[in-house]
Structure formats: C-alpha cells, structure tokens
XYZ file of C-alpha atoms in Angstrom:
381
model
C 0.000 0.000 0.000
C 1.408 3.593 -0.653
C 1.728 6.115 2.129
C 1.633 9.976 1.776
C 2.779 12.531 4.486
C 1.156 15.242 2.525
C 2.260 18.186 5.416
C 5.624 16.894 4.668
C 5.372 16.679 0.859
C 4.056 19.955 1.091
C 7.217 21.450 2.599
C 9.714 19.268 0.332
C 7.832 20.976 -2.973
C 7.753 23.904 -1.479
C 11.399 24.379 -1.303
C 12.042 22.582 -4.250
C 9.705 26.033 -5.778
C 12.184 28.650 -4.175
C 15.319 26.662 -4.835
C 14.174 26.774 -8.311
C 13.248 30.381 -8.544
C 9.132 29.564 -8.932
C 7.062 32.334 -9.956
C 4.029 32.636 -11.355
C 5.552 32.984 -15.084
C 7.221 29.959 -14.668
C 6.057 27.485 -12.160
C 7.974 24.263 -10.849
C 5.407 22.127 -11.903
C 3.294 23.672 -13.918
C 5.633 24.623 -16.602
C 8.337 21.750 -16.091
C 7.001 19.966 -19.554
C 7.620 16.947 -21.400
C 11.437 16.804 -22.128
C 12.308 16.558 -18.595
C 9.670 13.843 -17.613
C 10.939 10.055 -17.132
C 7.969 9.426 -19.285
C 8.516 11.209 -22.442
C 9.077 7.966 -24.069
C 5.196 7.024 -23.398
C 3.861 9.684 -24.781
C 3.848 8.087 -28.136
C 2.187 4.675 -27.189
C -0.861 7.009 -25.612
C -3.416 5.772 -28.173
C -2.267 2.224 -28.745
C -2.008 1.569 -24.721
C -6.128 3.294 -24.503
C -7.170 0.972 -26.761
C -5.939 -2.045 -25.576
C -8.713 -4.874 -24.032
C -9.556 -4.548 -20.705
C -8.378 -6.560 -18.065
C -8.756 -5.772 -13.834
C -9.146 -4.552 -11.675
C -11.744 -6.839 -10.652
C -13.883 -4.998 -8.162
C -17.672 -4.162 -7.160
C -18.441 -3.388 -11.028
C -19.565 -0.083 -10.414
C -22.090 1.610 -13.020
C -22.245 1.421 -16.845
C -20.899 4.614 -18.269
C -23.876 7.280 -18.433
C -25.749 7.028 -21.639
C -24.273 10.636 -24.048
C -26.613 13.409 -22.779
C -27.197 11.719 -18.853
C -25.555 12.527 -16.072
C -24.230 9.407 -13.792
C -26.904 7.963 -10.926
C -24.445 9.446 -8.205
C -20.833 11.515 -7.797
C -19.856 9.964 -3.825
C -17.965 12.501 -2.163
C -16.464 10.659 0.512
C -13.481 9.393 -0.947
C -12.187 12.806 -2.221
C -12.877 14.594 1.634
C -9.178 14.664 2.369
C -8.937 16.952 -0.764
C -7.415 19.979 0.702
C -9.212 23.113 0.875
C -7.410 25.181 -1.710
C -8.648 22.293 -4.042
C -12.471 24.095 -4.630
C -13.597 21.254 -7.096
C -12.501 17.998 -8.538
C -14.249 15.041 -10.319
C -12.755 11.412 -10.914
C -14.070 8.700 -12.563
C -12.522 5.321 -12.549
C -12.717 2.002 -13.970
C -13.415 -1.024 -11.166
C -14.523 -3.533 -13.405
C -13.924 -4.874 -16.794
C -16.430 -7.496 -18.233
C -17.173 -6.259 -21.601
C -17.762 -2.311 -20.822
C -16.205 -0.635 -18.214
C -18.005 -0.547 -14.733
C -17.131 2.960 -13.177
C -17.407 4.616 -10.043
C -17.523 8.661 -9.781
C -16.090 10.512 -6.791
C -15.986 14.492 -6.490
C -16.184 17.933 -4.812
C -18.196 20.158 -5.804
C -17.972 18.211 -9.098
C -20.891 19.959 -10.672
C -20.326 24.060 -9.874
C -19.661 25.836 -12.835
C -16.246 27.684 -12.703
C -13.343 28.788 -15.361
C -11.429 26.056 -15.604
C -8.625 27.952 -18.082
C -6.730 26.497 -21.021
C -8.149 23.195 -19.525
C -11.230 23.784 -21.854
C -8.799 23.975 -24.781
C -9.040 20.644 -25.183
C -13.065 20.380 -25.615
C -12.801 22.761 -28.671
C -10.649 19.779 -29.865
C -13.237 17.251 -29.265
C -16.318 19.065 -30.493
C -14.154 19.379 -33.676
C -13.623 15.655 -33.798
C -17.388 15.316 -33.079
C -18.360 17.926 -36.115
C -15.840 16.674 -38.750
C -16.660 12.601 -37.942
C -20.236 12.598 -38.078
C -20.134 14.283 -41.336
C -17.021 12.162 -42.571
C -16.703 8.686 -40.396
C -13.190 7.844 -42.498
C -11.328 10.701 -42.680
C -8.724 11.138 -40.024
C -7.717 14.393 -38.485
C -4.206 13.709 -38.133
C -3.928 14.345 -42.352
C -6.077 17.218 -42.510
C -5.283 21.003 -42.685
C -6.444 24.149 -41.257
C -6.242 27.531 -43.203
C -8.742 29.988 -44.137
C -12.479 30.050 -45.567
C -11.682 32.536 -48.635
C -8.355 33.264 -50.347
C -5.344 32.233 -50.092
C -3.173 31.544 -46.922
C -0.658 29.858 -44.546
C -2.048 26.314 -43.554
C -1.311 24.249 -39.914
C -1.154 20.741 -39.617
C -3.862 19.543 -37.269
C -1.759 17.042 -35.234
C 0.860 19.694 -35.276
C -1.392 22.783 -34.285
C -2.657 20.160 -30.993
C 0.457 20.074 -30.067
C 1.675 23.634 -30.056
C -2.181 24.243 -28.118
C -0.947 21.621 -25.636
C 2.960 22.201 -24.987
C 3.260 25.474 -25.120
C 6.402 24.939 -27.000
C 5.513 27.861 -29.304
C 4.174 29.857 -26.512
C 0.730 31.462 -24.695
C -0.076 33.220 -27.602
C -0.116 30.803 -30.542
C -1.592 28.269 -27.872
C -4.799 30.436 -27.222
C -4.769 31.873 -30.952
C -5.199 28.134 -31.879
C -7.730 26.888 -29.868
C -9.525 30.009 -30.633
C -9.528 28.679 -34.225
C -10.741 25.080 -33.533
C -13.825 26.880 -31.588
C -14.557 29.025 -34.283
C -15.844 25.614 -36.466
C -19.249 26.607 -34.409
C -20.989 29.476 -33.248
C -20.845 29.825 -29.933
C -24.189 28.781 -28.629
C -23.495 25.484 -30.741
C -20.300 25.002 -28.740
C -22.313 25.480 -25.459
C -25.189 22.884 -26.567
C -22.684 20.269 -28.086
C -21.010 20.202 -24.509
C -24.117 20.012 -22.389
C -25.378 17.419 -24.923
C -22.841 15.076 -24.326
C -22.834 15.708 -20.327
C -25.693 16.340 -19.846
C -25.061 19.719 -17.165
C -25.807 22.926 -18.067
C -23.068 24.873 -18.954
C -21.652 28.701 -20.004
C -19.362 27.932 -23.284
C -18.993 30.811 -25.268
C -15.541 32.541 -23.979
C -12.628 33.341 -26.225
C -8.785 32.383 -25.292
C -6.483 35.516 -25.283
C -7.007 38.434 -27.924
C -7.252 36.719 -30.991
C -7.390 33.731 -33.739
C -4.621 32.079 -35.874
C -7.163 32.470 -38.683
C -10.437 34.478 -38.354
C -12.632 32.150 -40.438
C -10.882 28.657 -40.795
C -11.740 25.841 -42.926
C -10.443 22.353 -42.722
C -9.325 20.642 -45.575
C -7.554 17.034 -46.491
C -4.293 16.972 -48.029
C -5.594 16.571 -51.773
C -7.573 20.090 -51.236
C -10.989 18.244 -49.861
C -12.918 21.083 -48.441
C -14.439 19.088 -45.046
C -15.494 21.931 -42.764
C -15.402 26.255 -42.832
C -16.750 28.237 -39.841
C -19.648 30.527 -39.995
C -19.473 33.790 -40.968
C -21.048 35.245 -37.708
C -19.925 33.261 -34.496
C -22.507 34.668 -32.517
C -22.940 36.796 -28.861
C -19.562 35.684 -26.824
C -19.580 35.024 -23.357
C -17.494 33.317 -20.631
C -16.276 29.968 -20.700
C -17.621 28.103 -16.829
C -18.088 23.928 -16.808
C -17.884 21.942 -13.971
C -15.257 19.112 -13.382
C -17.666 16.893 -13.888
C -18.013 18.273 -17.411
C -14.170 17.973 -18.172
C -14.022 14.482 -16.838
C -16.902 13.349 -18.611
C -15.619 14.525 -21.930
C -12.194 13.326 -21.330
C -13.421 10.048 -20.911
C -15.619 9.838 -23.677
C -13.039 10.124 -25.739
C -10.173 8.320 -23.474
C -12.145 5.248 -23.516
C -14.327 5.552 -26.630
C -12.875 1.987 -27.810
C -14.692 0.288 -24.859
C -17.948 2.261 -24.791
C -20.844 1.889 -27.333
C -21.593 4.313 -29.777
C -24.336 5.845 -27.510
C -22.384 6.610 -24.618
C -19.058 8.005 -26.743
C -18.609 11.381 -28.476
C -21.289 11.814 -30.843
C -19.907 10.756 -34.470
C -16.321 10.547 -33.295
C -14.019 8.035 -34.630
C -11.308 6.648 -32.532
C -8.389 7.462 -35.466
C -9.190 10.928 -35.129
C -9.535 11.145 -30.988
C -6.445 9.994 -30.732
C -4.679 12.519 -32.313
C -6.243 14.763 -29.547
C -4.860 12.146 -27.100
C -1.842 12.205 -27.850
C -1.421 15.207 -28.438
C -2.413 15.781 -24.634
C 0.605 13.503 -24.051
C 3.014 17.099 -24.420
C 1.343 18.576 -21.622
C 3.643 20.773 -19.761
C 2.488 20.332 -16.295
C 3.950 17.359 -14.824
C 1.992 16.465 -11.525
C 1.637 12.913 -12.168
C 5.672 12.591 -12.352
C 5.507 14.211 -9.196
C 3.032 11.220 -7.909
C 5.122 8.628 -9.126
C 8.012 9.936 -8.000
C 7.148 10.565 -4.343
C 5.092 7.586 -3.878
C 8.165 5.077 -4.747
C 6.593 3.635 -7.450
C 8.766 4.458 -10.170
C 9.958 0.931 -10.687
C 6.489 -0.897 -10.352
C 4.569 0.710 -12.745
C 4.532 0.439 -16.521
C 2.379 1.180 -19.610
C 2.041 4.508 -18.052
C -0.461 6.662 -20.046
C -0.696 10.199 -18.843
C -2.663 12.745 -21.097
C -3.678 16.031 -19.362
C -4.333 19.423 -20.011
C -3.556 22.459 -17.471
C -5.219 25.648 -16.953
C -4.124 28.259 -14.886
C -4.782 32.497 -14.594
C -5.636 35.102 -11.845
C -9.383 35.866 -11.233
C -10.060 39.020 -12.368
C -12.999 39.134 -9.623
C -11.132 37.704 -6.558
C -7.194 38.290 -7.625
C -6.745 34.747 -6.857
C -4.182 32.394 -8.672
C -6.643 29.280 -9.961
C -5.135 26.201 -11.603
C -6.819 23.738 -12.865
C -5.651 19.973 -14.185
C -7.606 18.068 -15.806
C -6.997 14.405 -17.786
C -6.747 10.516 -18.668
C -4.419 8.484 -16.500
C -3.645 5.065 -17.181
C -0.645 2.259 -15.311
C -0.272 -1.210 -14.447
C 1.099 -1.628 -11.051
C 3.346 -4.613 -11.219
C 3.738 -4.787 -6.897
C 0.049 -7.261 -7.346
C 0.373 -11.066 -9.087
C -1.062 -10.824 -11.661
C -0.406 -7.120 -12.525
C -3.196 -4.827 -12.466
C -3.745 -2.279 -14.680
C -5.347 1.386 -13.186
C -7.641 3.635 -15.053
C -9.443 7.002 -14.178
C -10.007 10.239 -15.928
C -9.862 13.569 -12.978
C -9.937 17.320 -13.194
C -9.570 19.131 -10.340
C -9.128 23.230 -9.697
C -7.615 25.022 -7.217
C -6.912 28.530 -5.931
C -4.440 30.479 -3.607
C -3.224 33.796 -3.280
C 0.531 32.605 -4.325
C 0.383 30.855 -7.372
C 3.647 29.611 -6.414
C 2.074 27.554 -3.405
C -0.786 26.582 -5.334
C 1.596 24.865 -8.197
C 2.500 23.119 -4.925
C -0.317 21.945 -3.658
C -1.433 20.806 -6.336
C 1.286 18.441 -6.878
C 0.461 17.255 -3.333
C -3.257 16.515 -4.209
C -2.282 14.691 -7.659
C -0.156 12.505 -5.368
C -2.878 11.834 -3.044
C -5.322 11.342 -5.756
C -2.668 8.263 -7.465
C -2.273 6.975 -4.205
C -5.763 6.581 -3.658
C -6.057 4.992 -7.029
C -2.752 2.523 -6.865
C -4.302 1.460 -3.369
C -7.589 0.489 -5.086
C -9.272 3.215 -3.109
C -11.469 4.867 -5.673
C-alpha cells in the first residue's frame, strides 16, 4: 500500500519552488514539460495503450458509463474529503470492473459548480471538432487534414501539429490560445455550449474566447488533396465566458479516453477513434507534470509500466477575486506490477484550485495529484 505525508510533501515541494526560482511565469510544476519527464518515451504509445482490451481490476463493477446526454446515478464525495481546501472542485471517474464495458465509479467535490477552468477547456474545442468533422465524414482522419482559411489564399497548420503547439506550449501562450480560438470558431458559440451540455448532460456557459485573438479568423479544414471538409460561420454569434464543472471535463475526457470500450451511444457523438487519438496524444506534451511528481514521491517508479498520462492544465488570476486558480484536468492510465497478476489502473480527474501565491498553489497541487494516485494505486477509488 502507498503512504503519503502530505504536510511533509508539502514542505519538500515547497522548497524545491524557491530553490528553483518559482514564480508565477514559470512554475515548478506547472511549466516543467515533457522533455524533462521520465515518461517522455510514453507519450507516443498514448493511443495504442487506450485501446488495448480490458483486463482488472476486478472490483464491485460499479455503473455502466452514463448514456451521451445523462448525467451518472451518483458523484460519492467521501473518498475525495481529504482533498485539501485550496482544491475548490474535482471530479474522478474510474474504472473497477472490466467485463465487456467498463463498470465505473464517480467521486468528487463540488464536481458539478460551474467555474473557469482555463486552457483546460482547450481541449473540448478539440473534441467538439472531432465530433463535427466525424459525423459528417466517419473515415477521414484528423491527423492528415489542414487548417487555413475560408476565402483566399493563406498559410495552412497541420492539425496534429497545431494540438500540439495548443498543448505544450512549445511555441508559446499566444499561438496556444490563438489556436484553440480557431478550432472553436468551427461553431458558433451557442453550438459550442449545446454540443457540450449534450454530451454531459449539465448545463453549462461555453462561449468565452482564449487571449485576444485567432490564428485564422474564419478557418476551414481541408484534407491533403484540397478536400474542403469543414469552414466556420461567418457570424460566431454573442460571446460570453467559458464556466463547466469538473464533472463536465471528466466526462468529456473520458468519452473520448475510452471511446474503444464504450458503445456508440455513450461516446462522443460521431467521433471516430483514429481521429480522438490525435487529440490524445497530443495531450501527451502537456507541460504540467503532476503525475511525475506522484510517481516519483510515492516510490513507485519501478512498479509501474504502460504509463499513459494525457492532461491538459489551466491556470490564470481571477479578475474578480485576484486569486491564482489552476486547474488539471486528464486521462491516467498504469499497471502496477507490486500485485500477481499485474493490475492495470484507469481514471479520468480534473480538479481546480486557488491560492493567493500561485507559487504555493503549483505546490499543492502536486500534493493533491499525489494523493489522488495513491488513492487509485491502493484500489481506493
């Protein structure tokens, strides 16, 4: 069983973040990304590890996965309370059973207030696009497809390319907002709002904007042989802000995380598992590394393998409160190899969190993470 002295881990982070030089434009944990994590060689194998068959654990059995548009029976709250209190909301879902579809369980706080959850949203404009796109053209995969504009002519982005640069960073907070701003702009904005609360079945504010601007004001999305397969509207409609619940990222997240073990009525609506992986794996570059953290701390390093970790962060300061908020939100995936036979983990989270340093919050919030994998290598969830 793993064991957590989170006061402790708190204080070890903590000075890790001012040995470091932490600040709020460049956080320990936050901002560590991909090419320092042990597991950068994963990040590939993110789709192919997904969709393998299930197998353990082997536990109550836990619900069928929500029907698309119907929120689950119950979110228990009693195996999150030792959350701390800078964590304002969180939502996991995890697998404990595997007999044909997965049986799940759903644990949370406050998993269904509405609040900004960031750049963590980023990753819905993704799957609304997969959603759009696939029902319209079940075969054609988003990884070969293009984005430039609706009229004349101009530069073009590779999708699986642009995902990436939304996800890492690696081209920095401008181009990342400027193109998710572009995949939302394949819908008005009201159509964004329904397509969420149609697939989670919450009601939900989706209408928000990332930063100042869009890589490409109108875009259209064509194949690499100049197939015209989507262009936005002309009009995108009133804007508004951007507030879901965690319940609404983890639903969506695992929609698409475990789309090849659901049927078609409780996945993404049209989407085709070719063309949610890209998303997937591109959420493999995230640069906020709290689940190395986990591992690391916990000592399990050397016991687990197959790792899949694809996440997306969010973080800003309130503009009502002045409060740093952080959000993380994702699909995590191991098979601990301490059990005979191994047995493989599976749970999709989000959780947000606010403090007046953002510097403490980055560490906190590597303290929850831990907590939360311990709680799911234990069997606890």
């Amino acid at each position: 069983m793993c064991t957590l002295d989170r006061a402790a881990l708190y204080r070890e982070l903590m000075a890790q973040e001012e040995a470091e030089g932490s600040t709020s434009r460049h956080l320990s944990f936050l901002d560590r990304g991909l090419d320092s994590s042990p597991f950068e060689s994963d990040a590939p194998a993110i789709a192919t590890r997904l969709a393998r068959p299930l197998t353990g654990p082997d536990g109550d059995g836990g619900e069928a996965m929500p029907t698309r548009g119907v929120m689950p029976k119950s979110i228990g709250s009693a195996a999150l309370s030792g959350l701390d209190p800078t964590i304002k909301s969180a939502c996991v879902v995890v697998v404990r059973s595997s007999r044909g579809e997965p049986g799940v369980a759903w644990h949370g706080r406050n998993a269904t207030a509405n609040a900004q959850f960031w750049s963590a949203t980023k990753i819905i404009q993704a799957f609304n696009l997969v959603s759009l796109v696939n029902e319209q053209h079940p075969d054609l995969e988003i990884d070969q497809m293009l984005l430039g504009p609706a009229a004349g002519a101009g530069p073009t982005v590779q999708v699986p390319q642009l995902l990436k640069e939304i996800v890492s960073y690696e081209k920095g907070v401008p181009r990342s907002n400027a193109g998710a701003e572009t995949l939302g702009r394949f819908l008005k904005r009201q159509e964004r709002e329904a397509m969420v609360e149609q697939h989670t079945g919450h009601d939900v504010t989706f209408r928000g904007a990332y930063g100042d601007g869009s890589l490409i004001a109108r875009p259209k999305l064509v194949t690499r042989d100049g197939q015209v397969v989507a262009v936005g509207p002309a009009a995108l409609g009133e804007p508004g802000a951007n507030l879901v619940s965690a319940y609404d990222m983890v639903r969506m997240v695992a929609m698409a995380a475990w789309h090849p073990h659901l049927t078609t009525s409780r996945s993404i609506a049209g989407a085709r598992w070719h063309s949610l992986a890209v998303v997937l794996k591109a959420m493999g570059h995230d640069s906020a590394r709290f689940v190395d953290v986990a591992f690391e701390k916990l000592g399990l390093m050397g016991s687990v393998s197959d790792v899949v970790i694809a996440t997306k962060l969010g973080f800003g300061i309130s503009s009502a409160s002045k409060l740093a908020q952080m959000t993380y939100v994702g699909a995590l995936q191991f098979t601990d190899r301490r059990h005979s036979p191994p047995v493989t983990r599976r749970a999709c989270f989000a959780l947000r969190g606010e403090h007046a340093s953002a510097v403490a919050l980055d560490a906190r919030m590597a303290v929850e993470v831990t907590d939360l994998v311990r709680l799911l290598a234990n069997g606890s969830l």
